[in-house]
Amino acid sequence: MAAAAATKFNGNVKKALAGLRRINLEGLRWRVFDAKGQVLGRLAAQISTVIQGKDKPTYTPYREDGDMCIVLNAKDIAVTGRKMTDKVYYWHTGYIGHLKQRTLKDQMAKDPTEVIRKAVLRMLPRNKLRDDRDRKLRIFTGSEHPFNDRPLEPYMMPPRKVRELRPRVRRAMVRAQKKAEGQQQKGDSGKIARRKKESLLLETSASNHLPSSYLGFVCSGDEFDCS
Amino acid sequence: MTRIRRGYIARRRRTKIRLFASTFRGTHSRLTRTTIQQKMRALVSAHRDRGRQKRNFRRLWITRINAAIREIGVSYSYSRSIHDLYKGRLLLNRKILAQIAISNRNCLYMISNKIMKIK
């Protein structure tokens, strides 16, 4: 299985293993982050603390001692609000007038790993250790990776405190629910309508967009499974 | 007035400075006027950083204690543990706590369990 997974990964094996020799210590752990359904910035904050080694009591600011971080399912990262279309990455090439920009959606289409990499890199302190820390971060679009023979440790994200819905958003969501229920009664089939209702609120990973209503929903455990 | 040569006074002063700056890099240890300036800067830095040193070490201890404490529970953090310490009237300072965190992690867990239970 591991061999099959590794060979399926042939295209990027070189890039994935690049620079591994430069990383000195191998007393480091290999932590695996699953980005599926995680909010971009919150995941990046956790990754950056792990990469800096700040979760170890032997942390030293001048020594690079963080664990190797592997991020899987980068294409399933989620963002709140309208960031999918509205978040713009800007960069300047150095030539006058050449300020370039690209939206999140285009970046995800082009290279989803860059989204997480930018997010984490911009959260690291800008010092001489930043490049070494970048080398320790390996991001993969899917859930296959060529590191299956290492001792991997999955990373448990801390539970999230989702804030309560704002009144206007809540009213909009209630209206959407009622509309869905109306359509369900017309459609006259229980299962399909329930799936439809759920899909209205929990938009699937295909669109990678958590509407603000979902994120504001307090986990009451009544009906929706806030995972 | 008779002519007076200054003799070795200036040279003695400058050799002292040169000795101080003898390990500096390049012209900073070779050229007199440069070494005088560099010695001044070095002493200023040392003076300022003696105060900074105390701050830096406290930061480092706090980071280390935070790292060790967070492994105890999900939402347990440095701030809560310090609050518990003060509530339990335990006088351990951050330096000692950080040292305990590195050398004897179980001891730290024992301490924190005890103070968590106080009220």
Tab-separated table of C-alpha atoms in Angstrom:
chain	number	residue	atom	x	y	z
A	1	MET	CA	0.000	0.000	0.000
A	2	ALA	CA	2.751	2.392	0.939
A	3	ALA	CA	4.680	1.508	-2.167
A	4	ALA	CA	1.608	2.000	-4.314
A	5	ALA	CA	0.917	5.331	-2.703
A	6	ALA	CA	4.490	6.387	-3.187
A	7	THR	CA	4.596	5.403	-6.822
A	8	LYS	CA	1.336	7.170	-7.433
A	9	PHE	CA	3.146	10.240	-6.257
A	10	ASN	CA	5.819	10.057	-8.872
A	11	GLY	CA	5.397	13.472	-10.322
A	12	ASN	CA	6.387	15.448	-7.272
A	13	VAL	CA	8.630	13.044	-5.388
A	14	LYS	CA	11.714	15.090	-6.169
A	15	LYS	CA	10.189	18.306	-5.035
A	16	ALA	CA	8.753	16.702	-1.936
A	17	LEU	CA	12.061	15.234	-0.877
A	18	ALA	CA	14.066	18.275	-1.904
A	19	GLY	CA	16.412	19.666	0.658
A	20	LEU	CA	15.768	16.939	3.189
A	21	ARG	CA	19.472	16.429	3.530
A	22	ARG	CA	19.941	20.010	4.591
A	23	ILE	CA	17.839	19.578	7.652
A	24	ASN	CA	20.224	18.658	10.395
A	25	LEU	CA	18.665	16.843	13.252
A	26	GLU	CA	16.598	13.773	12.814
A	27	GLY	CA	15.467	13.725	16.423
A	28	LEU	CA	12.491	15.626	15.058
A	29	ARG	CA	8.971	14.349	14.903
A	30	TRP	CA	6.954	14.252	11.724
A	31	ARG	CA	3.593	15.880	12.354
A	32	VAL	CA	0.776	15.465	9.901
A	33	PHE	CA	-1.844	18.167	9.542
A	34	ASP	CA	-5.042	17.451	7.709
A	35	ALA	CA	-6.261	20.652	6.111
A	36	LYS	CA	-9.610	19.255	5.085
A	37	GLY	CA	-12.287	21.660	6.231
A	38	GLN	CA	-9.888	23.693	8.372
A	39	VAL	CA	-9.961	27.456	8.264
A	40	LEU	CA	-6.880	28.759	6.511
A	41	GLY	CA	-5.470	31.219	9.018
A	42	ARG	CA	-6.187	29.177	12.093
A	43	LEU	CA	-4.475	26.149	10.650
A	44	ALA	CA	-1.531	28.261	9.564
A	45	ALA	CA	-1.150	29.666	13.071
A	46	GLN	CA	-0.937	26.194	14.561
A	47	ILE	CA	1.501	25.055	11.906
A	48	SER	CA	3.711	28.050	12.509
A	49	THR	CA	3.957	27.343	16.248
A	50	VAL	CA	4.890	23.743	15.558
A	51	ILE	CA	7.418	24.644	12.904
A	52	GLN	CA	9.153	27.108	15.189
A	53	GLY	CA	9.402	24.486	17.859
A	54	LYS	CA	7.462	26.620	20.290
A	55	ASP	CA	5.540	23.648	21.600
A	56	LYS	CA	8.684	22.167	23.070
A	57	PRO	CA	10.038	23.281	26.419
A	58	THR	CA	13.551	23.166	24.979
A	59	TYR	CA	12.757	26.035	22.642
A	60	THR	CA	15.775	28.236	21.938
A	61	PRO	CA	15.361	31.343	19.812
A	62	TYR	CA	18.643	31.053	17.977
A	63	ARG	CA	18.430	27.363	17.198
A	64	GLU	CA	16.106	25.808	14.689
A	65	ASP	CA	14.399	22.943	16.395
A	66	GLY	CA	10.892	22.636	15.025
A	67	ASP	CA	9.233	19.437	13.890
A	68	MET	CA	8.716	18.485	10.286
A	69	CYS	CA	5.217	19.412	9.250
A	70	ILE	CA	3.318	17.636	6.519
A	71	VAL	CA	0.065	19.197	5.409
A	72	LEU	CA	-2.376	17.072	3.442
A	73	ASN	CA	-5.485	17.925	1.466
A	74	ALA	CA	-4.412	21.433	0.748
A	75	LYS	CA	-7.100	21.791	-1.853
A	76	ASP	CA	-9.784	21.314	0.797
A	77	ILE	CA	-8.775	24.296	2.880
A	78	ALA	CA	-11.694	26.537	3.793
A	79	VAL	CA	-12.060	30.265	4.243
A	80	THR	CA	-14.870	32.248	5.807
A	81	GLY	CA	-16.797	35.091	4.323
A	82	ARG	CA	-16.212	36.075	0.749
A	83	LYS	CA	-12.496	35.535	0.831
A	84	MET	CA	-12.585	32.958	-1.908
A	85	THR	CA	-13.302	35.660	-4.443
A	86	ASP	CA	-12.249	38.732	-2.532
A	87	LYS	CA	-8.918	37.837	-0.972
A	88	VAL	CA	-6.227	39.117	-3.293
A	89	TYR	CA	-2.563	38.291	-3.163
A	90	TYR	CA	-0.422	41.212	-4.254
A	91	TRP	CA	3.200	41.199	-5.183
A	92	HIS	CA	5.503	43.580	-6.942
A	93	THR	CA	8.027	42.343	-9.419
A	94	GLY	CA	10.407	45.252	-9.002
A	95	TYR	CA	9.715	46.812	-12.343
A	96	ILE	CA	7.928	50.077	-12.112
A	97	GLY	CA	4.191	49.796	-12.490
A	98	HIS	CA	4.251	46.012	-12.252
A	99	LEU	CA	2.080	45.361	-9.237
A	100	LYS	CA	0.581	41.971	-9.843
A	101	GLN	CA	-2.380	40.433	-8.152
A	102	ARG	CA	-4.182	37.169	-8.019
A	103	THR	CA	-7.333	36.132	-6.165
A	104	LEU	CA	-7.559	33.173	-3.846
A	105	LYS	CA	-9.730	31.310	-6.289
A	106	ASP	CA	-7.182	31.601	-9.065
A	107	GLN	CA	-4.373	30.661	-6.744
A	108	MET	CA	-6.225	27.565	-5.622
A	109	ALA	CA	-6.760	26.638	-9.248
A	110	LYS	CA	-3.109	27.199	-10.009
A	111	ASP	CA	-1.384	25.756	-6.953
A	112	PRO	CA	-3.269	25.152	-3.692
A	113	THR	CA	-0.118	24.466	-1.744
A	114	GLU	CA	1.048	28.027	-2.244
A	115	VAL	CA	-1.946	29.344	-0.311
A	116	ILE	CA	-1.000	27.513	2.850
A	117	ARG	CA	2.682	28.084	2.325
A	118	LYS	CA	2.219	31.834	2.014
A	119	ALA	CA	-0.018	31.879	5.049
A	120	VAL	CA	2.470	29.999	7.217
A	121	LEU	CA	5.524	31.803	5.940
A	122	ARG	CA	3.990	35.172	6.645
A	123	MET	CA	3.320	34.091	10.200
A	124	LEU	CA	6.904	33.111	10.895
A	125	PRO	CA	9.315	35.695	12.284
A	126	ARG	CA	11.397	37.320	9.590
A	127	ASN	CA	14.846	36.198	10.608
A	128	LYS	CA	17.629	33.994	9.387
A	129	LEU	CA	15.841	30.827	10.444
A	130	ARG	CA	12.865	31.482	8.221
A	131	ASP	CA	14.267	29.677	5.200
A	132	ASP	CA	15.171	26.624	7.227
A	133	ARG	CA	11.687	26.566	8.643
A	134	ASP	CA	10.271	26.807	5.152
A	135	ARG	CA	12.281	23.745	4.266
A	136	LYS	CA	10.654	21.801	7.065
A	137	LEU	CA	7.185	22.466	5.760
A	138	ARG	CA	5.860	20.010	3.198
A	139	ILE	CA	2.428	20.624	1.740
A	140	PHE	CA	0.538	18.232	-0.488
A	141	THR	CA	-2.584	18.874	-2.496
A	142	GLY	CA	-4.175	15.500	-1.953
A	143	SER	CA	-3.800	12.985	0.808
A	144	GLU	CA	-0.929	11.055	-0.752
A	145	HIS	CA	2.586	11.723	0.333
A	146	PRO	CA	5.894	9.923	-0.062
A	147	PHE	CA	6.739	9.928	3.610
A	148	ASN	CA	4.753	6.876	4.553
A	149	ASP	CA	7.721	4.982	5.887
A	150	ARG	CA	8.506	7.582	8.547
A	151	PRO	CA	7.040	7.594	12.028
A	152	LEU	CA	4.222	10.058	11.462
A	153	GLU	CA	2.142	11.686	14.170
A	154	PRO	CA	-1.215	13.236	13.372
A	155	TYR	CA	-1.779	16.648	14.899
A	156	MET	CA	-5.007	17.263	16.774
A	157	MET	CA	-6.237	20.752	16.147
A	158	PRO	CA	-7.527	22.496	19.242
A	159	PRO	CA	-11.320	22.801	19.302
A	160	ARG	CA	-12.694	25.938	17.821
A	161	LYS	CA	-14.974	28.378	19.525
A	162	VAL	CA	-17.356	29.383	16.784
A	163	ARG	CA	-19.014	32.663	17.611
A	164	GLU	CA	-22.747	33.058	17.653
A	165	LEU	CA	-24.490	34.092	14.467
A	166	ARG	CA	-25.096	37.756	13.916
A	167	PRO	CA	-28.852	38.522	13.898
A	168	ARG	CA	-29.080	39.428	10.242
A	169	VAL	CA	-27.152	36.372	9.128
A	170	ARG	CA	-29.238	34.178	11.362
A	171	ARG	CA	-32.443	35.558	9.900
A	172	ALA	CA	-31.122	34.947	6.406
A	173	MET	CA	-30.264	31.406	7.305
A	174	VAL	CA	-33.686	30.794	8.809
A	175	ARG	CA	-35.268	32.121	5.667
A	176	ALA	CA	-33.132	29.841	3.561
A	177	GLN	CA	-34.114	26.910	5.743
A	178	LYS	CA	-37.791	27.691	5.404
A	179	LYS	CA	-37.430	27.982	1.661
A	180	ALA	CA	-35.699	24.646	1.541
A	181	GLU	CA	-38.405	23.086	3.648
A	182	GLY	CA	-41.020	24.491	1.327
A	183	GLN	CA	-39.242	22.989	-1.625
A	184	GLN	CA	-38.879	19.738	0.230
A	185	GLN	CA	-42.562	19.468	0.806
A	186	LYS	CA	-43.147	20.126	-2.833
A	187	GLY	CA	-40.530	17.597	-3.843
A	188	ASP	CA	-42.161	15.139	-1.421
A	189	SER	CA	-39.126	13.053	-0.665
A	190	GLY	CA	-37.675	13.203	2.862
A	191	LYS	CA	-34.130	12.021	2.363
A	192	ILE	CA	-33.268	14.058	-0.663
A	193	ALA	CA	-34.629	17.213	0.836
A	194	ARG	CA	-32.686	16.764	4.048
A	195	ARG	CA	-29.522	16.316	2.053
A	196	LYS	CA	-30.464	19.364	0.046
A	197	LYS	CA	-31.074	21.394	3.174
A	198	GLU	CA	-27.771	20.345	4.620
A	199	SER	CA	-25.974	21.053	1.408
A	200	LEU	CA	-27.401	24.556	1.386
A	201	LEU	CA	-25.703	25.317	4.654
A	202	LEU	CA	-22.623	23.136	4.565
A	203	GLU	CA	-21.336	23.791	1.134
A	204	THR	CA	-19.342	20.864	-0.072
A	205	SER	CA	-15.626	20.747	-0.453
A	206	ALA	CA	-16.029	21.130	-4.175
A	207	SER	CA	-16.589	24.813	-3.680
A	208	ASN	CA	-14.294	25.163	-0.645
A	209	HIS	CA	-16.372	27.974	0.666
A	210	LEU	CA	-17.860	28.001	4.134
A	211	PRO	CA	-20.573	30.629	4.119
A	212	SER	CA	-20.488	32.887	7.117
A	213	SER	CA	-23.691	31.323	8.374
A	214	TYR	CA	-21.939	28.021	8.946
A	215	LEU	CA	-19.060	29.552	10.744
A	216	GLY	CA	-21.241	31.554	13.018
A	217	PHE	CA	-23.374	28.623	13.936
A	218	VAL	CA	-23.057	27.725	17.582
A	219	CYS	CA	-22.519	24.026	18.061
A	220	SER	CA	-25.733	23.193	19.800
A	221	GLY	CA	-25.772	19.630	18.637
A	222	ASP	CA	-29.422	19.931	17.704
A	223	GLU	CA	-29.445	19.274	14.082
A	224	PHE	CA	-26.238	20.127	12.399
A	225	ASP	CA	-23.060	18.372	13.057
A	226	CYS	CA	-20.441	20.990	13.683
A	227	SER	CA	-17.284	19.039	13.170
B	1	MET	CA	58.242	78.299	27.262
B	2	THR	CA	60.224	75.115	27.014
B	3	ARG	CA	59.161	72.546	24.549
B	4	ILE	CA	57.334	69.599	26.097
B	5	ARG	CA	56.852	66.311	24.352
B	6	ARG	CA	53.868	64.347	25.392
B	7	GLY	CA	55.829	61.130	25.482
B	8	TYR	CA	54.023	57.877	26.097
B	9	ILE	CA	50.810	59.167	27.694
B	10	ALA	CA	48.665	58.942	24.588
B	11	ARG	CA	50.183	55.639	23.572
B	12	ARG	CA	49.426	54.073	26.963
B	13	ARG	CA	45.810	55.223	26.749
B	14	ARG	CA	45.453	53.883	23.246
B	15	THR	CA	46.998	50.493	23.982
B	16	LYS	CA	44.418	49.950	26.672
B	17	ILE	CA	41.682	50.603	24.178
B	18	ARG	CA	43.380	48.429	21.594
B	19	LEU	CA	43.593	45.601	24.080
B	20	PHE	CA	39.889	45.850	24.733
B	21	ALA	CA	39.091	45.767	21.035
B	22	SER	CA	41.693	43.182	20.181
B	23	THR	CA	39.146	40.555	19.116
B	24	PHE	CA	37.131	42.779	16.845
B	25	ARG	CA	36.941	42.117	13.167
B	26	GLY	CA	38.997	43.849	10.493
B	27	THR	CA	39.946	47.447	10.924
B	28	HIS	CA	37.896	47.613	14.090
B	29	SER	CA	40.845	46.105	15.893
B	30	ARG	CA	43.666	47.655	13.906
B	31	LEU	CA	43.053	51.329	13.239
B	32	THR	CA	43.232	53.533	16.301
B	33	ARG	CA	40.453	55.950	15.647
B	34	THR	CA	38.137	53.207	14.515
B	35	THR	CA	38.921	51.074	17.545
B	36	ILE	CA	38.122	53.939	19.871
B	37	GLN	CA	34.713	54.335	18.267
B	38	GLN	CA	34.030	50.640	18.291
B	39	LYS	CA	34.972	50.320	21.921
B	40	MET	CA	32.525	53.088	22.748
B	41	ARG	CA	29.757	51.361	20.831
B	42	ALA	CA	30.573	48.045	22.436
B	43	LEU	CA	30.336	49.469	25.916
B	44	VAL	CA	27.085	51.244	25.132
B	45	SER	CA	25.601	48.026	23.810
B	46	ALA	CA	26.754	46.124	26.848
B	47	HIS	CA	25.194	48.658	29.187
B	48	ARG	CA	21.903	48.709	27.369
B	49	ASP	CA	21.764	44.950	26.991
B	50	ARG	CA	22.397	44.256	30.650
B	51	GLY	CA	18.882	45.579	31.159
B	52	ARG	CA	17.622	43.780	28.076
B	53	GLN	CA	19.121	40.510	29.210
B	54	LYS	CA	16.757	40.359	32.124
B	55	ARG	CA	13.819	40.958	29.820
B	56	ASN	CA	14.994	38.434	27.228
B	57	PHE	CA	15.484	35.665	29.692
B	58	ARG	CA	12.107	36.207	31.230
B	59	ARG	CA	10.581	35.973	27.780
B	60	LEU	CA	12.422	32.748	27.121
B	61	TRP	CA	11.304	31.227	30.408
B	62	ILE	CA	7.731	32.188	29.755
B	63	THR	CA	7.813	30.633	26.283
B	64	ARG	CA	9.266	27.441	27.647
B	65	ILE	CA	6.803	27.189	30.492
B	66	ASN	CA	3.973	27.842	28.049
B	67	ALA	CA	5.157	25.032	25.817
B	68	ALA	CA	5.399	22.569	28.674
B	69	ILE	CA	2.120	23.596	30.272
B	70	ARG	CA	0.101	23.348	27.109
B	71	GLU	CA	0.722	19.640	26.944
B	72	ILE	CA	-1.282	19.126	30.081
B	73	GLY	CA	-4.732	19.857	28.781
B	74	VAL	CA	-6.616	21.269	25.851
B	75	SER	CA	-7.313	24.775	27.055
B	76	TYR	CA	-4.670	24.978	29.732
B	77	SER	CA	-2.118	27.659	29.130
B	78	TYR	CA	0.663	29.639	30.743
B	79	SER	CA	-1.640	32.432	31.831
B	80	ARG	CA	-3.995	30.092	33.608
B	81	SER	CA	-1.193	28.273	35.305
B	82	ILE	CA	0.320	31.503	36.560
B	83	HIS	CA	-3.058	32.481	37.881
B	84	ASP	CA	-3.303	29.165	39.676
B	85	LEU	CA	0.165	29.654	41.072
B	86	TYR	CA	-0.789	32.955	42.544
B	87	LYS	CA	-4.011	31.555	43.881
B	88	GLY	CA	-2.166	28.702	45.520
B	89	ARG	CA	0.376	31.196	46.818
B	90	LEU	CA	3.249	29.261	45.375
B	91	LEU	CA	6.367	31.366	45.168
B	92	LEU	CA	8.183	29.600	42.339
B	93	ASN	CA	9.492	32.053	39.789
B	94	ARG	CA	9.560	31.563	36.062
B	95	LYS	CA	13.224	30.762	35.935
B	96	ILE	CA	12.829	27.788	38.229
B	97	LEU	CA	9.631	26.684	36.534
B	98	ALA	CA	11.323	26.718	33.157
B	99	GLN	CA	14.204	24.707	34.509
B	100	ILE	CA	11.808	22.193	36.005
B	101	ALA	CA	9.970	22.035	32.697
B	102	ILE	CA	13.113	21.051	30.871
B	103	SER	CA	14.749	18.730	33.310
B	104	ASN	CA	11.927	17.112	35.207
B	105	ARG	CA	8.659	17.319	33.305
B	106	ASN	CA	6.741	15.015	35.616
B	107	CYS	CA	7.512	17.230	38.549
B	108	LEU	CA	5.974	20.138	36.705
B	109	TYR	CA	2.869	18.122	35.986
B	110	MET	CA	2.594	17.205	39.644
B	111	ILE	CA	2.862	20.830	40.676
B	112	SER	CA	0.306	21.950	38.136
B	113	ASN	CA	-2.135	19.201	39.077
B	114	LYS	CA	-1.942	20.269	42.684
B	115	ILE	CA	-2.490	23.932	41.971
B	116	MET	CA	-5.303	23.223	39.526
B	117	LYS	CA	-7.201	21.492	42.280
B	118	ILE	CA	-6.979	24.399	44.701
B	119	LYS	CA	-10.499	25.818	44.394
